[in-house]
C-alpha positions as a printed NumPy array, in Angstrom:
array([[ -4.685,  -1.614,  -2.241],
       [ -8.328,  -2.45 ,  -1.409],
       [ -7.289,  -3.863,   1.971],
       [ -6.004,  -0.455,   3.087],
       [ -8.07 ,   1.983,   5.133],
       [ -8.626,   4.003,   1.975],
       [ -9.799,   0.971,   0.018],
       [-12.075,  -0.346,   2.78 ],
       [-13.653,   3.085,   3.29 ],
       [-14.321,   3.391,  -0.44 ],
       [-15.833,  -0.099,  -0.729],
       [-18.067,   0.355,   2.326],
       [-19.248,   3.781,   1.141],
       [-20.038,   2.488,  -2.349],
       [-21.938,  -0.543,  -0.988],
       [-24.035,   1.556,   1.406],
       [-24.666,   4.167,  -1.287],
       [-25.656,   1.413,  -3.734],
       [-28.295,   0.064,  -1.354],
       [-29.725,   3.527,  -0.616],
       [-29.659,   4.647,  -4.248],
       [-31.181,   1.372,  -5.449],
       [-34.122,   1.805,  -3.078],
       [-34.511,   5.489,  -3.965],
       [-34.304,   4.91 ,  -7.728],
       [-36.696,   1.965,  -7.573],
       [-39.228,   4.065,  -5.696],
       [-38.706,   6.945,  -8.134],
       [-39.171,   4.588, -11.08 ],
       [-42.443,   3.248,  -9.679],
       [-43.716,   6.744,  -8.929],
       [-42.74 ,   7.996, -12.385],
       [-44.418,   5.043, -14.071],
       [-47.612,   5.521, -12.057],
       [-47.64 ,   9.225, -12.825],
       [-47.185,   8.596, -16.557],
       [-49.921,   5.969, -16.645],
       [-52.268,   8.234, -14.735],
       [-51.624,  11.013, -17.231],
       [-52.438,   8.708, -20.162],
       [-55.574,   7.38 , -18.455],
       [-56.81 ,  10.868, -17.669],
       [-56.177,  12.036, -21.251],
       [-58.087,   9.089, -22.745],
       [-60.984,   9.58 , -20.34 ],
       [-61.317,  13.3  , -21.056],
       [-61.116,  12.641, -24.792],
       [-63.978,  10.112, -24.636],
       [-66.052,  12.511, -22.564],
       [-65.596,  15.273, -25.14 ],
       [-66.299,  12.975, -28.123],
       [-69.379,  11.458, -26.479],
       [-70.727,  14.91 , -25.679],
       [-70.227,  16.06 , -29.286],
       [-71.847,  12.917, -30.666],
       [-74.844,  13.324, -28.451],
       [-75.185,  16.891, -29.755],
       [-75.356,  15.469, -33.274],
       [-71.881,  16.558, -34.523],
       [-71.152,  13.469, -36.568],
       [-67.735,  13.582, -38.282],
       [-66.068,  16.371, -36.314],
       [-66.144,  14.538, -32.988],
       [-63.573,  11.966, -34.215],
       [-60.998,  14.596, -35.068],
       [-58.666,  14.712, -32.017],
       [-57.834,  18.077, -30.615],
       [-54.559,  19.279, -29.064],
       [-53.731,  17.335, -25.931],
       [-56.264,  14.559, -26.69 ],
       [-55.781,  10.887, -27.462],
       [-54.944,  10.427, -31.18 ],
       [-56.81 ,   7.144, -31.673],
       [-60.62 ,   7.41 , -31.701],
       [-63.19 ,   4.766, -32.645],
       [-66.927,   4.245, -32.62 ],
       [-67.642,   0.507, -32.317],
       [-70.955,  -1.246, -32.926],
       [-73.057,  -2.784, -30.175],
       [-71.583,  -6.266, -30.671],
       [-68.03 ,  -4.949, -31.015],
       [-67.451,  -6.514, -34.433],
       [-67.636,  -3.427, -36.623],
       [-65.868,  -0.094, -36.442],
       [-68.457,   2.486, -37.401],
       [-66.093,   5.453, -37.459],
       [-62.423,   6.175, -36.599],
       [-59.856,   8.94 , -36.508],
       [-57.109,   9.095, -39.094],
       [-54.551,   7.567, -36.701],
       [-56.427,   4.266, -36.547],
       [-58.574,   4.278, -39.683],
       [-59.062,   0.843, -41.209],
       [-58.005,  -1.012, -38.057],
       [-60.145,  -3.424, -36.036],
       [-61.849,  -2.395, -32.847],
       [-59.476,  -1.698, -30.031],
       [-61.815,  -2.954, -27.326],
       [-65.484,  -3.344, -26.429],
       [-67.549,  -4.075, -23.337],
       [-69.839,  -7.092, -23.112],
       [-73.281,  -5.611, -22.865],
       [-74.825,  -8.944, -21.892],
       [-72.664,  -8.919, -18.759],
       [-73.622,  -5.367, -17.948],
       [-70.235,  -3.815, -18.872],
       [-70.51 ,  -0.181, -19.892],
       [-66.846,   0.951, -19.59 ],
       [-63.442,  -0.128, -20.866],
       [-60.411,   1.149, -18.958],
       [-57.253,  -0.904, -19.476],
       [-53.909,  -1.243, -21.327],
       [-53.894,  -3.446, -24.428],
       [-51.168,  -4.449, -26.869],
       [-52.953,  -5.392, -30.149],
       [-51.008,  -7.062, -32.924],
       [-51.973,  -4.458, -35.5  ],
       [-50.197,  -1.716, -33.47 ],
       [-46.483,  -1.319, -32.893],
       [-46.954,  -0.306, -29.288],
       [-49.143,  -0.766, -26.283],
       [-51.943,   1.726, -25.725],
       [-54.262,   2.659, -22.913],
       [-57.906,   2.422, -23.988],
       [-60.84 ,   4.137, -22.34 ],
       [-64.26 ,   3.26 , -23.767],
       [-67.762,   4.496, -22.933],
       [-71.013,   2.948, -24.168],
       [-73.671,   5.367, -25.384],
       [-77.326,   4.42 , -24.95 ],
       [-78.278,   6.134, -28.185],
       [-76.393,   8.089, -30.843],
       [-76.456,   8.989, -34.521],
       [-74.378,   5.801, -35.102],
       [-77.   ,   3.631, -33.459],
       [-77.953,   2.344, -30.065],
       [-75.415,   1.046, -27.491],
       [-72.291,   1.933, -29.505],
       [-68.861,   2.186, -27.814],
       [-66.716,   5.301, -28.07 ],
       [-63.036,   4.357, -27.571],
       [-60.062,   6.666, -27.125],
       [-56.527,   5.259, -27.004],
       [-53.176,   6.856, -26.217],
       [-49.763,   5.22 , -26.573],
       [-48.159,   4.296, -23.294],
       [-45.391,   6.801, -22.456],
       [-41.715,   5.898, -22.739],
       [-41.369,   5.844, -18.966],
       [-43.872,   3.008, -18.804],
       [-41.886,   0.685, -21.128],
       [-40.845,  -2.497, -19.393],
       [-37.138,  -2.246, -20.223],
       [-36.287,   1.377, -21.035],
       [-36.937,   2.865, -17.6  ],
       [-35.02 ,   0.186, -15.627],
       [-32.142,   0.513, -18.09 ],
       [-32.036,   4.282, -17.665],
       [-32.239,   3.949, -13.898],
       [-29.456,   1.356, -13.946],
       [-27.17 ,   3.654, -15.929],
       [-27.908,   6.499, -13.529],
       [-27.15 ,   4.199, -10.583],
       [-23.799,   3.095, -12.065],
       [-22.815,   6.694, -12.836],
       [-23.67 ,   7.853,  -9.318],
       [-21.786,   4.944,  -7.724],
       [-18.707,   5.678,  -9.85 ],
       [-18.86 ,   9.326,  -8.81 ],
       [-19.309,   8.42 ,  -5.135],
       [-16.463,   5.869,  -5.277],
       [-14.081,   8.312,  -6.954],
       [-14.96 ,  11.102,  -4.544],
       [-14.562,   8.849,  -1.491],
       [-11.208,   7.491,  -2.747],
       [ -9.978,  11.013,  -3.51 ],
       [-11.217,  12.513,  -0.232],
       [ -9.927,   9.721,   2.004],
       [ -6.609,   9.8  ,   0.128],
       [ -6.234,  13.532,   0.744],
       [ -7.2  ,  13.038,   4.389],
       [ -4.66 ,  10.229,   4.888],
       [ -1.875,  11.889,   2.856],
       [ -0.295,  13.403,   6.005],
       [ -0.341,   9.949,   7.641],
       [  1.432,   8.476,   4.614],
       [  4.076,  11.22 ,   4.769],
       [  4.575,  10.506,   8.468],
       [  4.951,   6.791,   7.704],
       [  7.485,   7.497,   4.942],
       [  9.543,   9.751,   7.204],
       [  9.483,   7.18 ,  10.015],
       [ 10.581,   4.444,   7.587],
       [ 13.683,   6.493,   6.68 ],
       [ 14.778,   7.091,  10.265],
       [ 16.995,   4.021,  10.099],
       [ 19.185,   5.788,   7.535],
       [ 18.895,   9.315,   8.935],
       [ 20.019,  10.906,  12.135],
       [ 17.559,  11.07 ,  14.977],
       [ 17.293,  14.858,  14.728],
       [ 14.933,  14.434,  11.773],
       [ 11.239,  15.155,  12.44 ],
       [  8.018,  14.242,  10.673],
       [  5.927,  17.025,   9.08 ],
       [  3.056,  18.32 ,  11.231],
       [ -0.07 ,  19.062,   9.135],
       [ -1.944,  22.137,  10.349],
       [ -5.313,  20.434,   9.952],
       [ -6.233,  20.044,  13.598],
       [ -7.709,  16.856,  14.979],
       [ -6.213,  13.412,  15.405],
       [ -3.67 ,  13.499,  12.546],
       [ -1.99 ,  16.648,  13.83 ],
       [ -1.967,  15.149,  17.347],
       [ -0.356,  12.006,  15.92 ],
       [  2.44 ,  13.96 ,  14.199],
       [  3.123,  16.017,  17.324],
       [  3.214,  12.86 ,  19.477],
       [  5.636,  11.189,  17.05 ],
       [  7.943,  14.228,  17.131],
       [  7.798,  14.345,  20.928],
       [  8.722,  10.647,  21.04 ],
       [ 11.618,  11.277,  18.64 ],
       [ 12.786,  14.122,  20.872],
       [ 12.964,  11.758,  23.849],
       [ 14.611,   9.047,  21.747],
       [ 17.226,  11.454,  20.428],
       [ 17.943,  12.693,  23.919],
       [ 18.324,   9.132,  25.24 ],
       [ 20.579,   8.133,  22.337],
       [ 22.626,  11.287,  22.795],
       [ 23.093,  10.554,  26.496],
       [ 24.179,   7.   ,  25.659],
       [ 26.693,   8.195,  23.073],
       [ 28.062,  10.818,  25.447],
       [ 28.429,   8.182,  28.154],
       [ 30.282,   5.779,  25.864],
       [ 32.465,   8.535,  24.483],
       [ 33.259,  10.035,  27.886],
       [ 33.887,   6.649,  29.472],
       [ 36.123,   5.612,  26.599],
       [ 38.193,   8.791,  26.793],
       [ 38.408,   8.56 ,  30.578],
       [ 39.596,   4.951,  30.344],
       [ 42.053,   5.605,  27.565],
       [ 44.285,   8.032,  29.451],
       [ 45.092,   5.809,  32.459],
       [ 45.403,   2.797,  30.219],
       [ 47.924,   4.62 ,  28.05 ],
       [ 49.923,   5.673,  31.113],
       [ 49.895,   2.154,  32.539],
       [ 50.873,   0.739,  29.181],
       [ 53.86 ,   3.094,  28.973],
       [ 55.074,   2.34 ,  32.473],
       [ 54.835,  -1.419,  31.91 ],
       [ 56.839,  -1.156,  28.703],
       [ 59.504,   0.846,  30.517],
       [ 59.617,  -1.72 ,  33.288],
       [ 60.053,  -4.515,  30.782],
       [ 62.981,  -2.658,  29.219],
       [ 64.782,  -2.711,  32.633],
       [ 67.848,  -5.004,  32.268],
       [ 67.433,  -6.423,  35.771],
       [ 65.701,  -9.738,  35.38 ],
       [ 63.349, -10.438,  38.255],
       [ 60.316, -12.524,  39.135],
       [ 57.928,  -9.668,  38.401],
       [ 58.521,  -9.811,  34.661],
       [ 55.82 , -12.488,  33.921],
       [ 53.307, -10.523,  35.986],
       [ 54.138,  -7.322,  34.141],
       [ 53.78 ,  -9.083,  30.785],
       [ 50.333, -10.324,  31.856],
       [ 49.379,  -6.807,  32.955],
       [ 50.586,  -5.47 ,  29.618],
       [ 48.331,  -7.927,  27.777],
       [ 45.4  ,  -6.837,  29.935],
       [ 46.022,  -3.197,  29.13 ],
       [ 46.212,  -4.041,  25.435],
       [ 42.865,  -5.807,  25.697],
       [ 41.358,  -2.85 ,  27.577],
       [ 42.64 ,  -0.556,  24.874],
       [ 41.058,  -2.747,  22.196],
       [ 37.715,  -2.59 ,  24.016],
       [ 37.921,   1.193,  24.29 ],
       [ 38.813,   1.536,  20.608],
       [ 35.873,  -0.72 ,  19.655],
       [ 33.51 ,   1.234,  21.901],
       [ 34.59 ,   4.497,  20.321],
       [ 34.058,   3.05 ,  16.859],
       [ 30.6  ,   1.771,  17.802],
       [ 29.731,   5.199,  19.167],
       [ 30.71 ,   6.79 ,  15.858],
       [ 28.79 ,   4.173,  13.877],
       [ 25.645,   4.557,  15.995],
       [ 25.67 ,   8.317,  15.499],
       [ 26.241,   7.823,  11.763],
       [ 29.154,  10.209,  12.06 ],
       [ 30.225,  10.998,   8.477],
       [ 33.716,  10.184,   7.315],
       [ 35.225,  11.202,   3.975],
       [ 34.23 ,   8.665,   1.317],
       [ 36.482,   7.916,  -1.64 ],
       [ 36.758,   5.217,  -4.276],
       [ 38.378,   2.157,  -2.739],
       [ 39.874,  -0.665,  -4.807],
       [ 39.075,  -3.703,  -2.682],
       [ 41.826,  -5.807,  -4.238],
       [ 44.533,  -3.234,  -3.455],
       [ 43.138,  -2.666,   0.02 ],
       [ 43.119,  -6.421,   0.714],
       [ 46.68 ,  -6.808,  -0.54 ],
       [ 47.96 ,  -4.025,   1.76 ],
       [ 46.053,  -5.321,   4.781],
       [ 47.371,  -8.884,   4.333],
       [ 50.957,  -7.685,   3.946],
       [ 50.776,  -5.81 ,   7.271],
       [ 49.596,  -8.827,   9.255],
       [ 51.972, -11.295,  10.956],
       [ 52.265, -14.671,   9.22 ],
       [ 50.338, -16.837,  11.687],
       [ 48.514, -18.809,   9.009],
       [ 48.893, -19.394,   5.316],
       [ 46.767, -16.801,   3.482],
       [ 45.91 , -17.32 ,  -0.182],
       [ 44.154, -14.721,  -2.281],
       [ 42.017, -14.452,  -5.39 ],
       [ 41.818, -10.729,  -6.026],
       [ 40.02 ,  -9.502,  -9.137],
       [ 41.388,  -6.077, -10.145],
       [ 39.12 ,  -3.087, -10.722],
       [ 36.499,  -3.961,  -8.075],
       [ 35.928,  -0.431,  -6.785],
       [ 33.441,   0.777,  -4.153],
       [ 32.743,   4.185,  -2.676],
       [ 33.472,   4.149,   1.048],
       [ 35.957,   5.267,   3.654],
       [ 39.276,   3.489,   3.18 ],
       [ 40.062,   3.236,   6.912],
       [ 36.684,   1.689,   7.653],
       [ 37.053,  -0.809,   4.815],
       [ 40.462,  -1.797,   6.215],
       [ 38.815,  -2.141,   9.619],
       [ 36.233,  -4.562,   8.179],
       [ 38.838,  -6.761,   6.528],
       [ 41.089,  -6.589,   9.601],
       [ 38.252,  -7.753,  11.876],
       [ 37.342, -10.578,   9.482],
       [ 40.993, -11.698,   9.256],
       [ 41.402, -11.559,  13.047],
       [ 38.304, -13.727,  13.422],
       [ 39.595, -16.153,  10.78 ],
       [ 43.043, -16.382,  12.445],
       [ 41.333, -17.154,  15.748],
       [ 39.494, -20.189,  14.319],
       [ 41.556, -21.409,  11.338],
       [ 43.466, -24.674,  11.496],
       [ 46.161, -23.485,   9.127],
       [ 44.732, -21.828,   6.029],
       [ 42.779, -18.652,   5.216],
       [ 41.523, -17.533,   1.823],
       [ 40.587, -13.959,   0.815],
       [ 38.492, -13.389,  -2.33 ],
       [ 37.627, -10.121,  -4.061],
       [ 35.355, -10.391,  -7.106],
       [ 32.681,  -8.631,  -9.089],
       [ 29.17 , -10.068,  -8.622],
       [ 26.776,  -8.439, -11.166],
       [ 26.482,  -4.826,  -9.961],
       [ 28.008,  -5.569,  -6.563],
       [ 31.476,  -6.036,  -5.151],
       [ 32.041,  -9.235,  -3.168],
       [ 34.645,  -9.663,  -0.44 ],
       [ 35.006, -13.115,   1.13 ],
       [ 37.163, -14.357,   4.011],
       [ 37.174, -18.15 ,   4.397],
       [ 38.926, -20.213,   7.062],
       [ 39.342, -23.977,   7.492],
       [ 38.229, -24.069,  11.121],
       [ 35.209, -25.649,  12.751],
       [ 32.765, -23.176,  11.204],
       [ 29.662, -21.562,  12.668],
       [ 26.443, -23.588,  13.189],
       [ 23.533, -22.275,  11.085],
       [ 21.472, -21.456,  14.179],
       [ 24.303, -19.234,  15.522],
       [ 25.158, -17.337,  12.338],
       [ 23.191, -14.237,  13.314],
       [ 24.154, -14.374,  16.967],
       [ 27.842, -13.807,  16.222],
       [ 26.907, -10.335,  14.904],
       [ 25.394,  -9.327,  18.249],
       [ 27.506,  -7.027,  20.39 ],
       [ 29.64 ,  -8.769,  23.022],
       [ 28.285, -12.15 ,  21.87 ],
       [ 30.918, -14.894,  21.761],
       [ 30.349, -18.583,  21.071],
       [ 31.846, -21.257,  23.287],
       [ 34.333, -22.263,  20.58 ],
       [ 35.535, -18.676,  20.282],
       [ 36.023, -18.368,  24.059],
       [ 37.929, -21.636,  24.135],
       [ 40.335, -20.57 ,  21.378],
       [ 40.847, -16.968,  22.527],
       [ 39.548, -15.666,  25.837],
       [ 40.859, -12.169,  25.126],
       [ 38.379, -11.277,  22.358],
       [ 35.93 ,  -8.401,  22.843],
       [ 32.95 ,  -9.713,  20.898],
       [ 32.714,  -6.417,  19.009],
       [ 34.743,  -7.046,  15.854],
       [ 32.035,  -8.726,  13.763],
       [ 29.228,  -6.321,  14.84 ],
       [ 31.465,  -3.39 ,  13.884],
       [ 32.22 ,  -4.975,  10.489],
       [ 28.491,  -5.474,   9.747],
       [ 27.632,  -1.918,  10.856],
       [ 30.252,  -0.505,   8.483],
       [ 28.997,  -2.642,   5.581],
       [ 25.41 ,  -1.499,   6.125],
       [ 26.401,   2.165,   6.389],
       [ 27.725,   2.   ,   2.836],
       [ 24.633,   0.217,   1.493],
       [ 25.979,  -3.327,   1.72 ],
       [ 25.61 ,  -6.431,   3.841],
       [ 27.736,  -8.911,   5.756],
       [ 26.651, -12.48 ,   6.412],
       [ 27.935, -16.009,   6.916],
       [ 27.409, -18.216,   3.879],
       [ 27.56 , -21.986,   3.517],
       [ 31.   , -23.53 ,   3.148],
       [ 32.238, -27.144,   2.862],
       [ 34.549, -26.489,   5.801],
       [ 35.095, -23.636,   8.203],
       [ 33.394, -20.235,   8.186],
       [ 32.779, -18.186,   5.053],
       [ 32.094, -14.471,   5.633],
       [ 30.679, -12.647,   2.592],
       [ 30.425,  -8.856,   2.334],
       [ 28.516,  -7.301,  -0.595],
       [ 28.801,  -3.603,  -1.473],
       [ 27.45 ,  -1.562,  -4.416],
       [ 30.027,  -0.971,  -7.09 ],
       [ 31.174,   2.615,  -7.495]])
């Protein structure tokens, strides 16, 4: 599924989107974190400025009560940083958050700290006052908790979840969109795949979407038009030629039979008999060509339920006793097909077996799971494995077949296979200890 055009397009789109979104979300995360930290820093700084101003005005007590929008943690720390001289309620009783080393000339504190006595990290801004009601060189500290966006794990986790959700949405949308775009192509493929079982007058649907897919459907239909026309011309040629040949052959056949019935015995009789055999062979070729023409056009014939055992018994009884024919016919093996065509299949298989058998032929009809099995087995030389498909080619005859009977047409076995396939079955040559074993399988009715 993922190796299809739809799958590859979805994977490529998701990968590219993942790279772009990862860069965009990372940049957004860094910008959001910087913005949040800047807001906290600015709040702490403004709070210290306000508290320091109030202290310098002599408002001891009120300055350490935070106002709306100010940092909640306020401290006044002694010169040496060891004692907390005053604090807001949020941090009362806690040690000093931070102090600057006066000996090193430090007057400001501006950094993030994570003291053990607090449950969270805070940003501290401290300013040293030269003189105040608390004493000389005291530090005024204001601290604000770091915002949620600045937490080390929460923001990346949130961004990761957003990234996964966006990628899932992009993947689904790409899969859905490409699938809808390629749906006409899939319908065209399905219709083309069924042409082997439909007549050539069938056409693929043409989507009215414009662009390449509509051009493809129109090109396919134009190709099918030309193919149908070519096939129609071929069928008309075969049909016309067969009918044109059949009339003179029938007249010649009649005249030769009349001549042979003449009581005057003369030297021309052997020649006439040879000519009669030739006309019979020509007639067989014409009949086979007509049958192939009907099979190629998938011309429908009435289909009924055919008992293969009864059909085989009737066909064997009509044939001359050239070889010993034994049967194993299971009753009740019924298929749905045309009775004449089924008789044609068995007749062709028996004719082939009589041509190659040494003295024995076996016919088997049996039920094989949900299929009917018809077998014709002879005790001849058999067919080499590499030639088992070639014998089903039209006009193909092996050297052994030509040696035994030069009058064959090479169309009997191809016709038998075509008929089997028309009714949903198959015809093949299976392994056999001796001779050839032809096996036809058909769906049970």
